[in-house]
PDB file of C-alpha atoms and ligand atoms in Angstrom:
ATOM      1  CA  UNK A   1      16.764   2.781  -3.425  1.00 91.00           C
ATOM      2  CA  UNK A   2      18.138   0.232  -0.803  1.00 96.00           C
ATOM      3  CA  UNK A   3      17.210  -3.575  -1.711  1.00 97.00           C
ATOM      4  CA  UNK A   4      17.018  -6.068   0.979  1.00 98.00           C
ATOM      5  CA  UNK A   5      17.349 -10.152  -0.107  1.00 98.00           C
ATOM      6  CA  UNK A   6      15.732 -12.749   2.059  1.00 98.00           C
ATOM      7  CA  UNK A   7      16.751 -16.120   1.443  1.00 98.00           C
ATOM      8  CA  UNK A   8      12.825 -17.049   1.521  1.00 98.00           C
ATOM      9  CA  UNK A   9       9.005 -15.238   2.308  1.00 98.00           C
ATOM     10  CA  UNK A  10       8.696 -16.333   5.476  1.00 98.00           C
ATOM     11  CA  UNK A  11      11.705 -15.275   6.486  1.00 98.00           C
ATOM     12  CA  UNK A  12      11.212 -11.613   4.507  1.00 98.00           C
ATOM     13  CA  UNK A  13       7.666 -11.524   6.737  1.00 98.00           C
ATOM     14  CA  UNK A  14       9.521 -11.596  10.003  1.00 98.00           C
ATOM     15  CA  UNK A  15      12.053  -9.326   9.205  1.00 98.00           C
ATOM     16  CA  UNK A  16      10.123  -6.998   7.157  1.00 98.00           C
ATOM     17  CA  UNK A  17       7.435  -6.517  10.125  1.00 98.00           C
ATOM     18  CA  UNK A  18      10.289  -5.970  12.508  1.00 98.00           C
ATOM     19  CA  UNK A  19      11.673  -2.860  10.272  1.00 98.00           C
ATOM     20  CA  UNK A  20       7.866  -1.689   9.989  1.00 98.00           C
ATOM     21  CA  UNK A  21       7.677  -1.640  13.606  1.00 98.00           C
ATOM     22  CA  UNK A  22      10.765  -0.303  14.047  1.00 98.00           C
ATOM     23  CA  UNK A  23       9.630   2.829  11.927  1.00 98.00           C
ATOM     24  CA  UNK A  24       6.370   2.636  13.476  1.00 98.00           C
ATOM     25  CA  UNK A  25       8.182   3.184  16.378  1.00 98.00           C
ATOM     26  CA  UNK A  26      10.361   5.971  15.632  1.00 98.00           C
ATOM     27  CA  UNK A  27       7.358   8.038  14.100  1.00 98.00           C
ATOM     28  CA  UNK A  28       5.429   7.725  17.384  1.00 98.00           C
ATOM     29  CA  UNK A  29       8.619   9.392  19.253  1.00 98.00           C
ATOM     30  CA  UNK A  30       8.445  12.054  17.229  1.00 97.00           C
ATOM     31  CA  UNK A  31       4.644  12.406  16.536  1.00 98.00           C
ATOM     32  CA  UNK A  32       0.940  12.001  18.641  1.00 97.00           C
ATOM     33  CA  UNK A  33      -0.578   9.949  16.030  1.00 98.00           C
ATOM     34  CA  UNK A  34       1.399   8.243  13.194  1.00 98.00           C
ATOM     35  CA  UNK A  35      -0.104   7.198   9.450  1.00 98.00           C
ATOM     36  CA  UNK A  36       0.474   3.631   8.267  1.00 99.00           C
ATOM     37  CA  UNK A  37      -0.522   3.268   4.404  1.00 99.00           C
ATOM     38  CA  UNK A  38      -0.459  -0.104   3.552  1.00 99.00           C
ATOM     39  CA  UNK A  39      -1.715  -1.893   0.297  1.00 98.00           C
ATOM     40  CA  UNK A  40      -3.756  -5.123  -0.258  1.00 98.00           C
ATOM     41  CA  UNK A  41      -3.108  -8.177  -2.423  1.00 96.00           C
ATOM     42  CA  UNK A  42      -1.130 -11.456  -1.776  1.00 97.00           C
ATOM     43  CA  UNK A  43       2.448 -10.363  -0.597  1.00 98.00           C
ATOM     44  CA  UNK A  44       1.226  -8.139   2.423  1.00 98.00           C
ATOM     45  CA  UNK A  45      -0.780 -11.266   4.643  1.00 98.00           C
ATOM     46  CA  UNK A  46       2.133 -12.914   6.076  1.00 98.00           C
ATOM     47  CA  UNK A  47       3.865  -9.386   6.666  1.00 98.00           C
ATOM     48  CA  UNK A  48       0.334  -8.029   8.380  1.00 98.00           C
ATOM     49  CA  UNK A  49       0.266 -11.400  10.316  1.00 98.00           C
ATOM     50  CA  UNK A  50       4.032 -11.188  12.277  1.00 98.00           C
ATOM     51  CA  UNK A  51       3.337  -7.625  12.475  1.00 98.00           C
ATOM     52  CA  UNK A  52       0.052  -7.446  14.482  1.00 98.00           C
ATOM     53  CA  UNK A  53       1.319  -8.823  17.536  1.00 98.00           C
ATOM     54  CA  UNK A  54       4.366  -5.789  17.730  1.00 98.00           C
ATOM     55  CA  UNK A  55       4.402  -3.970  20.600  1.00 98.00           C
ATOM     56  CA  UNK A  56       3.655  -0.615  19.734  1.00 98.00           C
ATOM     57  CA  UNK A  57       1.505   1.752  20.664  1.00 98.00           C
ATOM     58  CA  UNK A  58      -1.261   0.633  18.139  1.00 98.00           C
ATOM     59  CA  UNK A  59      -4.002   3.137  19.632  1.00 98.00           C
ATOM     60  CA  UNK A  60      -1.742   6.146  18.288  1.00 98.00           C
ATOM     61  CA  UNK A  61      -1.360   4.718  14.940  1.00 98.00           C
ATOM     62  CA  UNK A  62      -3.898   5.064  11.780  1.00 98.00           C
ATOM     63  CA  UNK A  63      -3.772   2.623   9.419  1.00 98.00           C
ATOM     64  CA  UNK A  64      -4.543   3.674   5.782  1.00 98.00           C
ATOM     65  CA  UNK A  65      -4.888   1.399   2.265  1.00 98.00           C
ATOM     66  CA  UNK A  66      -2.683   2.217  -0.440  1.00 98.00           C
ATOM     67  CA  UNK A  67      -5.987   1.273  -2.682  1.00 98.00           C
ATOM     68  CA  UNK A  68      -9.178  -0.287  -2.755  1.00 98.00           C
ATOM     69  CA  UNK A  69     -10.896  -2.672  -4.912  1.00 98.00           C
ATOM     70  CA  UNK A  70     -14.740  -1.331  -5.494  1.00 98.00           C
ATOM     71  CA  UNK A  71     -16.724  -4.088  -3.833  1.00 98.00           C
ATOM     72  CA  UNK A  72     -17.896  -4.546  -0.798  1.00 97.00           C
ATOM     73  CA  UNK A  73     -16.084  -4.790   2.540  1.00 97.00           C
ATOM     74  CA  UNK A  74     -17.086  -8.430   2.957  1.00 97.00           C
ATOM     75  CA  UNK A  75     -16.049  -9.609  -0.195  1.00 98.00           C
ATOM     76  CA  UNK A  76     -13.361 -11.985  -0.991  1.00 97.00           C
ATOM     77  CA  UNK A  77     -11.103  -9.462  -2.702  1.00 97.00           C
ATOM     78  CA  UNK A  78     -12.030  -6.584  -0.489  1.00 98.00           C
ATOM     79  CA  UNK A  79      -8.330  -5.010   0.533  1.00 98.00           C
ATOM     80  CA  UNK A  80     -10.609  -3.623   3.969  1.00 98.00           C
ATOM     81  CA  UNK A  81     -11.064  -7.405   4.547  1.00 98.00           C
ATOM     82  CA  UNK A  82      -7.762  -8.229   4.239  1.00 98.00           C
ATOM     83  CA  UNK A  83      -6.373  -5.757   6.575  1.00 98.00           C
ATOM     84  CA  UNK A  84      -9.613  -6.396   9.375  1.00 98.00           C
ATOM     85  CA  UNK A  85      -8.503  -9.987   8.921  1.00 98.00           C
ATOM     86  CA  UNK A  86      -4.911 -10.072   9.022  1.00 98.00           C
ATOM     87  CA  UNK A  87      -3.559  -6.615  10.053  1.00 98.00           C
ATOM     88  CA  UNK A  88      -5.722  -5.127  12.524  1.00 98.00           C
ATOM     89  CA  UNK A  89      -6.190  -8.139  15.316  1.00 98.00           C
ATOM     90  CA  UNK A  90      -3.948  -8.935  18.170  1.00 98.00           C
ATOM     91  CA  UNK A  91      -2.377  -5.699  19.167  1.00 98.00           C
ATOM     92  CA  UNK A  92      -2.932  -3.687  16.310  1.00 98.00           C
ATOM     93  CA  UNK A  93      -6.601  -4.438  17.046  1.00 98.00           C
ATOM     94  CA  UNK A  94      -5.862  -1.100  18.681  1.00 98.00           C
ATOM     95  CA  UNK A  95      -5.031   0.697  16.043  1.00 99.00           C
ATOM     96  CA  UNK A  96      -7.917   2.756  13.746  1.00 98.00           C
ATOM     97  CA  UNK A  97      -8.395   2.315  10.173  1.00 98.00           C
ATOM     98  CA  UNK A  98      -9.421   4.969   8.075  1.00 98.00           C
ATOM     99  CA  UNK A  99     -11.815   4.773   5.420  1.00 94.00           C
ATOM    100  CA  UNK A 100     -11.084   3.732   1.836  1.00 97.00           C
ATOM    101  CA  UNK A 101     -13.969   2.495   1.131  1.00 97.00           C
ATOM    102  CA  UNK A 102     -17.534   4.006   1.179  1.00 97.00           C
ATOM    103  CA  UNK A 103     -20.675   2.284   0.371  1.00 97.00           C
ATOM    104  CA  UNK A 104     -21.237   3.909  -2.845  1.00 98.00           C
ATOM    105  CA  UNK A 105     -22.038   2.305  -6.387  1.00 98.00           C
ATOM    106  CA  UNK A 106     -18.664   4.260  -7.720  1.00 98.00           C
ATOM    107  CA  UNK A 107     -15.816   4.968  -6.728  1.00 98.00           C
ATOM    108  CA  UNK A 108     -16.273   8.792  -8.019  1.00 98.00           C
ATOM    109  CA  UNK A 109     -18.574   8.807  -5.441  1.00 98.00           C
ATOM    110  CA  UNK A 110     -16.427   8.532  -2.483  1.00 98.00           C
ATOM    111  CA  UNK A 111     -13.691  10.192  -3.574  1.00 98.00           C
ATOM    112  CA  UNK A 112     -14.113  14.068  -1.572  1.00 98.00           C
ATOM    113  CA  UNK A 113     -15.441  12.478   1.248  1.00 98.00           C
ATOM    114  CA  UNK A 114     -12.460  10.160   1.540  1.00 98.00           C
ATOM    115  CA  UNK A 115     -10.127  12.870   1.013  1.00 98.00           C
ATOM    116  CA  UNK A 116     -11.590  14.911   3.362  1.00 98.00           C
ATOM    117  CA  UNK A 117     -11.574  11.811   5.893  1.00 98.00           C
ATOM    118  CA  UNK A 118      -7.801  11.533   4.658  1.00 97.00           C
ATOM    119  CA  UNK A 119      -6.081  14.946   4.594  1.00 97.00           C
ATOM    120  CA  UNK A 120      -6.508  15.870   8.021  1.00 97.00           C
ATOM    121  CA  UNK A 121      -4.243  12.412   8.692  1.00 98.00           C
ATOM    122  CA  UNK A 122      -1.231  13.270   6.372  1.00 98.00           C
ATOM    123  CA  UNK A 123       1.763  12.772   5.135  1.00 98.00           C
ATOM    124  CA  UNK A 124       2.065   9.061   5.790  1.00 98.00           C
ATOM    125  CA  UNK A 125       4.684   8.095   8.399  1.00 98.00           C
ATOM    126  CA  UNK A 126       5.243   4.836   7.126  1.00 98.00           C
ATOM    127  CA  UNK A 127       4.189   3.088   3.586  1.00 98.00           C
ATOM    128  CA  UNK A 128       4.548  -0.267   2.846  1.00 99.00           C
ATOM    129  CA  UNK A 129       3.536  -0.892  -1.150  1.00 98.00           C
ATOM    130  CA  UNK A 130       2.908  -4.067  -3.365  1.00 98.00           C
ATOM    131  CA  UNK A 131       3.906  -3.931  -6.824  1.00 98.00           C
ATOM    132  CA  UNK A 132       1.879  -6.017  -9.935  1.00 98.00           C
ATOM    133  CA  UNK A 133       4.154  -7.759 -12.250  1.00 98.00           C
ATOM    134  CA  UNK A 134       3.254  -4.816 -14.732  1.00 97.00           C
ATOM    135  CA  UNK A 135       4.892  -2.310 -12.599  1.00 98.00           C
ATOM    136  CA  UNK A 136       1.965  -1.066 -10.992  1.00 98.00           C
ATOM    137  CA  UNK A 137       1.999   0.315  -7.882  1.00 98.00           C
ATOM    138  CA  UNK A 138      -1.295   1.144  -5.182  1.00 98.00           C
ATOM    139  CA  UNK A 139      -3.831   1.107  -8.197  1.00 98.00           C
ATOM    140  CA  UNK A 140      -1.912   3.478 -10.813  1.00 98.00           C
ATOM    141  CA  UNK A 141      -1.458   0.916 -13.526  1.00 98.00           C
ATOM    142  CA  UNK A 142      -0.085   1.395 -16.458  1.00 97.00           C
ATOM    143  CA  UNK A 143      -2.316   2.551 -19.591  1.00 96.00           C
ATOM    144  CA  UNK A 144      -5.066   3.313 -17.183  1.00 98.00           C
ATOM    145  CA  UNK A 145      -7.230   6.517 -18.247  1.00 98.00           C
ATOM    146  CA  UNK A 146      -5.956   9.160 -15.622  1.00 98.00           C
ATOM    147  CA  UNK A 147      -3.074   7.862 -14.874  1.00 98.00           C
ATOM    148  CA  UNK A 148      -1.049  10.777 -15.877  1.00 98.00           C
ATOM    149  CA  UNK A 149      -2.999  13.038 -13.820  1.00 98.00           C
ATOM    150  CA  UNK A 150      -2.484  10.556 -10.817  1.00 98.00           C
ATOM    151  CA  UNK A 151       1.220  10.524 -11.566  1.00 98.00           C
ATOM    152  CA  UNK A 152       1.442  14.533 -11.742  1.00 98.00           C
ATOM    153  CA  UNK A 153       3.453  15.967  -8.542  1.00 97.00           C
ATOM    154  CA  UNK A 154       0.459  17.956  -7.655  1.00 98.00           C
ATOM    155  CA  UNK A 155      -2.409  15.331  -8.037  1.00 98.00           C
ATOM    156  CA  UNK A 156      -5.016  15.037  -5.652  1.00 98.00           C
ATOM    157  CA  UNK A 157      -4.723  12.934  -3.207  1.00 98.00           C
ATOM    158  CA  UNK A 158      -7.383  10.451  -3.499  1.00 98.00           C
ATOM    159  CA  UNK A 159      -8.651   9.526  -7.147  1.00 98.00           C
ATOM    160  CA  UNK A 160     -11.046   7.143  -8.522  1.00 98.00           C
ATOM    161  CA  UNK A 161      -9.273   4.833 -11.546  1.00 98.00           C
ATOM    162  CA  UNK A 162     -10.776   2.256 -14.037  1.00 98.00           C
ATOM    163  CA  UNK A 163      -7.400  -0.017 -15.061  1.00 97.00           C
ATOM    164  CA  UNK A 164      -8.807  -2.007 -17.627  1.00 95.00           C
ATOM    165  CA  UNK A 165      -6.916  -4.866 -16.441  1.00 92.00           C
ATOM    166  CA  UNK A 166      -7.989  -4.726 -12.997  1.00 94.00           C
ATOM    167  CA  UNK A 167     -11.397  -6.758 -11.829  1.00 95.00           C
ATOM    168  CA  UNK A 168     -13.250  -3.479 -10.394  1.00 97.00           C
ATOM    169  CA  UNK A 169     -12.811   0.027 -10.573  1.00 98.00           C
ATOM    170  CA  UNK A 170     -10.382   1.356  -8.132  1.00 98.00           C
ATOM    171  CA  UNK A 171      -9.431   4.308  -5.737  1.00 98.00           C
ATOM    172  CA  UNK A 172      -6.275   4.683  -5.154  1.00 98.00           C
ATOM    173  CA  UNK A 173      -3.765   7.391  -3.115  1.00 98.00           C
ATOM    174  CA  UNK A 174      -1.712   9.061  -5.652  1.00 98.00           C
ATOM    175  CA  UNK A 175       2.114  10.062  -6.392  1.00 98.00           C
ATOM    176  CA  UNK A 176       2.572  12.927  -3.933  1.00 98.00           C
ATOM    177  CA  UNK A 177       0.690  11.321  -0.819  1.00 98.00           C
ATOM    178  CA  UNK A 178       2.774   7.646  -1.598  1.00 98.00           C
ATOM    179  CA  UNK A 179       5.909   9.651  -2.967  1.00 98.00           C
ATOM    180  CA  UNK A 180       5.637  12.176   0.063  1.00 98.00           C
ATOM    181  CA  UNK A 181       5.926   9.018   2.990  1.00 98.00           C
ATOM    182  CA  UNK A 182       8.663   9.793   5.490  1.00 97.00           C
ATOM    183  CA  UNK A 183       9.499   5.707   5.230  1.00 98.00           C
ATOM    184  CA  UNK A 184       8.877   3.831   2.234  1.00 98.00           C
ATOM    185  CA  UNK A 185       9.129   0.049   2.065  1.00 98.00           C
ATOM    186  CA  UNK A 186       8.252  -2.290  -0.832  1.00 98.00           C
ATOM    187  CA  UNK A 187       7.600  -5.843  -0.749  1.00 98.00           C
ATOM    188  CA  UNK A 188       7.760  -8.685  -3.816  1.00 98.00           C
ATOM    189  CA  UNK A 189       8.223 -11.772  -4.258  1.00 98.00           C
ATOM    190  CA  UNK A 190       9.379 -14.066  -7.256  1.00 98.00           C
ATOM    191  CA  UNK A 191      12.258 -14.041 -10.330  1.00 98.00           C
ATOM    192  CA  UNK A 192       9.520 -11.847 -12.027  1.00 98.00           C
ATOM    193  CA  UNK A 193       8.658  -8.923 -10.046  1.00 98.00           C
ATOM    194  CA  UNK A 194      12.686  -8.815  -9.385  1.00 98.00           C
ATOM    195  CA  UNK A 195      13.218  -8.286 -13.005  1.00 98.00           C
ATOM    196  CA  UNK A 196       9.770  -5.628 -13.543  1.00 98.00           C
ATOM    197  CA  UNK A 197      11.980  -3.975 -10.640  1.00 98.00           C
ATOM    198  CA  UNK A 198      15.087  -3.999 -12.698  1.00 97.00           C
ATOM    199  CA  UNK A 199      13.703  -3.061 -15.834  1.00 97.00           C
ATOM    200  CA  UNK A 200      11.269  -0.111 -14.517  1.00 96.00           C
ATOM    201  CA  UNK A 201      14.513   1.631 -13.874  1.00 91.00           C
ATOM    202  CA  UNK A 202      14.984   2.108 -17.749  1.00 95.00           C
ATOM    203  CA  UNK A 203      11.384   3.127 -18.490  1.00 96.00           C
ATOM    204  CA  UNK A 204       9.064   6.041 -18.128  1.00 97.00           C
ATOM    205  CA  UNK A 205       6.651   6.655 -14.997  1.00 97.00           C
ATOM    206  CA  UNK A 206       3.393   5.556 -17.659  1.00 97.00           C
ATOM    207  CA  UNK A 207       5.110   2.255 -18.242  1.00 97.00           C
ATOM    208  CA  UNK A 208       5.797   1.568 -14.633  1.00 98.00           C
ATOM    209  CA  UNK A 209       4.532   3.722 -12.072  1.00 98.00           C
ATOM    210  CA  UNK A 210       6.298   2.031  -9.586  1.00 98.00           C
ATOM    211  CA  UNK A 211       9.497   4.363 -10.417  1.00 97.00           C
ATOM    212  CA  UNK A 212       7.245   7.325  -9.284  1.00 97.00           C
ATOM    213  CA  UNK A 213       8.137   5.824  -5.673  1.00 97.00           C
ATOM    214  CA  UNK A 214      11.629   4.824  -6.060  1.00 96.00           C
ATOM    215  CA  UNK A 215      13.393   7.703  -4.059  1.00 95.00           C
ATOM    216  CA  UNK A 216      14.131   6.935  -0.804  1.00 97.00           C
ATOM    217  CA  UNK A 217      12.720   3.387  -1.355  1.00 98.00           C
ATOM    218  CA  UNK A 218      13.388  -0.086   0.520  1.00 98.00           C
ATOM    219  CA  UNK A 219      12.881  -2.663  -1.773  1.00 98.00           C
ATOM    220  CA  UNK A 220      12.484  -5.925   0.208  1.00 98.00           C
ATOM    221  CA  UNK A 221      12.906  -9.465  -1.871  1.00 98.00           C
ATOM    222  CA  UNK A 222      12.001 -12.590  -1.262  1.00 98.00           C
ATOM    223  CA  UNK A 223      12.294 -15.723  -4.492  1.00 98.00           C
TER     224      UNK A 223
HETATM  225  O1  LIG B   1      -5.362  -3.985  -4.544  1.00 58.98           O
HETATM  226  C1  LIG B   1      -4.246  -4.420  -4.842  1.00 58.98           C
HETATM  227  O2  LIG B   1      -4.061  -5.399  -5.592  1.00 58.98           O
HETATM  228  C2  LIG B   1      -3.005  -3.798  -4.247  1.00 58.98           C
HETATM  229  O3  LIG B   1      -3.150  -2.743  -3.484  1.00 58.98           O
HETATM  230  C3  LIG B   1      -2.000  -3.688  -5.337  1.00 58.98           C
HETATM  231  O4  LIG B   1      -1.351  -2.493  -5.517  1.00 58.98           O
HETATM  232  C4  LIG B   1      -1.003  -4.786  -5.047  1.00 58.98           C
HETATM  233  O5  LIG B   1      -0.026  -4.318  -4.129  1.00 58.98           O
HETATM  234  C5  LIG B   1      -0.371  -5.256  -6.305  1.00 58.98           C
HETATM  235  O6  LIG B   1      -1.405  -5.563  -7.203  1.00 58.98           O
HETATM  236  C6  LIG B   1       0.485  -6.513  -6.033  1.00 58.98           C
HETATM  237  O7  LIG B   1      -0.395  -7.523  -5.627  1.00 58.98           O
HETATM  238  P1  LIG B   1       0.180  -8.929  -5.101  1.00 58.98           P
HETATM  239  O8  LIG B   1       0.825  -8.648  -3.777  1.00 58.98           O
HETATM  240  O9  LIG B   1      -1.048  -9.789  -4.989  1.00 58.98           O
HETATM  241  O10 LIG B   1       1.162  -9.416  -6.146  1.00 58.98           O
END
């Protein structure tokens, strides 16, 4: 695991969406079409926001969510939102994002036909994950019913998770599509997550999934 210090988020954003497109890059000399999984919550905006205007050759790339929060696309915390809004504009208004989210009550609903929308699409060329101050990373939180079989090196790709600390049911990719990414980038911020980093390294995958990812990992860190 490589960890990257920036003296401050804003400068983390720049950099960070420079080494994303840098990867983005070298995946599209080596392949047609390249997979960018990318999750939702706070840290990613300013990242997504430097890293739309890159130029790459956006029309090659899909872009993928690490997760998805079970409302709909138009709502506030929708992670589709997020990435409409802030990633896929500018250039990367080129790019084409592939379903996480289906207009079903449940997210046991969608889950085959988003795998099957999925599969054809991996492994993912480049990941960039969030982490939760508990560890959690995508939407495999700890203590969450499932999470074991999430976690298991030969999960399915795609399941359907209800973290009881999380506001909606969730579906999430799981440890071998995240795990499996050819680059692998994470970005937090704050004394807190720094220290949930530091500590995950001494505990088991169930307490903090985020060690499921750790191989091959660049951690970048911003106060
Ligand atoms: O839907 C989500 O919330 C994300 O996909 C999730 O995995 C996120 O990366 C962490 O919860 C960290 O969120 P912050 O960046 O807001 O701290």
């Amino acid at each position: 695991m490589d960890f990257v210090e920036y003296a401050d988020r804003e400068l983390m954003a720049i950099d960070l969406a420079n080494k994303l497109a840098g990867a983005l890059r070298a995946a599209l000399a080596r392949s047609e079409r390249v997979l960018f999984a990318v999750p939702g919550g706070s840290t990613p905006g300013p990242v997504f926001d430097a890293l739309c205007a890159a130029r790459i050759d956006w029309a090659s790339v899909d872009v993928l969510l690490t997760d998805e929060r079970w409302v709909r696309p138009d709502h506030p915390r929708s992670n589709t939102r997020l990435v409409r809004e802030r990633l896929l504009v500018e250039r990367a208004a080129a790019a084409t994002l592939l379903p996480m989210y289906q207009p079903t009550d449940t997210p046991e609903e969608a889950v085959a036909r988003v795998t099957e929308a999925i599969a054809p699409h991996l492994p993912i060329s480049v990941l960039l994950l969030g982490m939760g101050d508990d560890g959690h990373v995508a939407s495999l939180f700890p203590g969450t019913e499932g999470l074991a079989a999430a976690l298991a090196e030969d999960a399915a790709p795609v399941m359907a998770l209800r973290p009881p600390e999380a506001e909606e049911p969730r579906l999430t990719l799981t440890r071998p599509v995240l795990d499996g990414a050819l680059s692998k980038h994470l970005a937090i911020v704050g004394e807190t997550k720094r220290a949930v980093l530091e500590r995950a390294q001494r505990r088991s995958e169930a307490e903090a999934p985020v060690r499921a990812v750790l191989g091959g990992l660049t951690v970048h860190w911003a106060p």
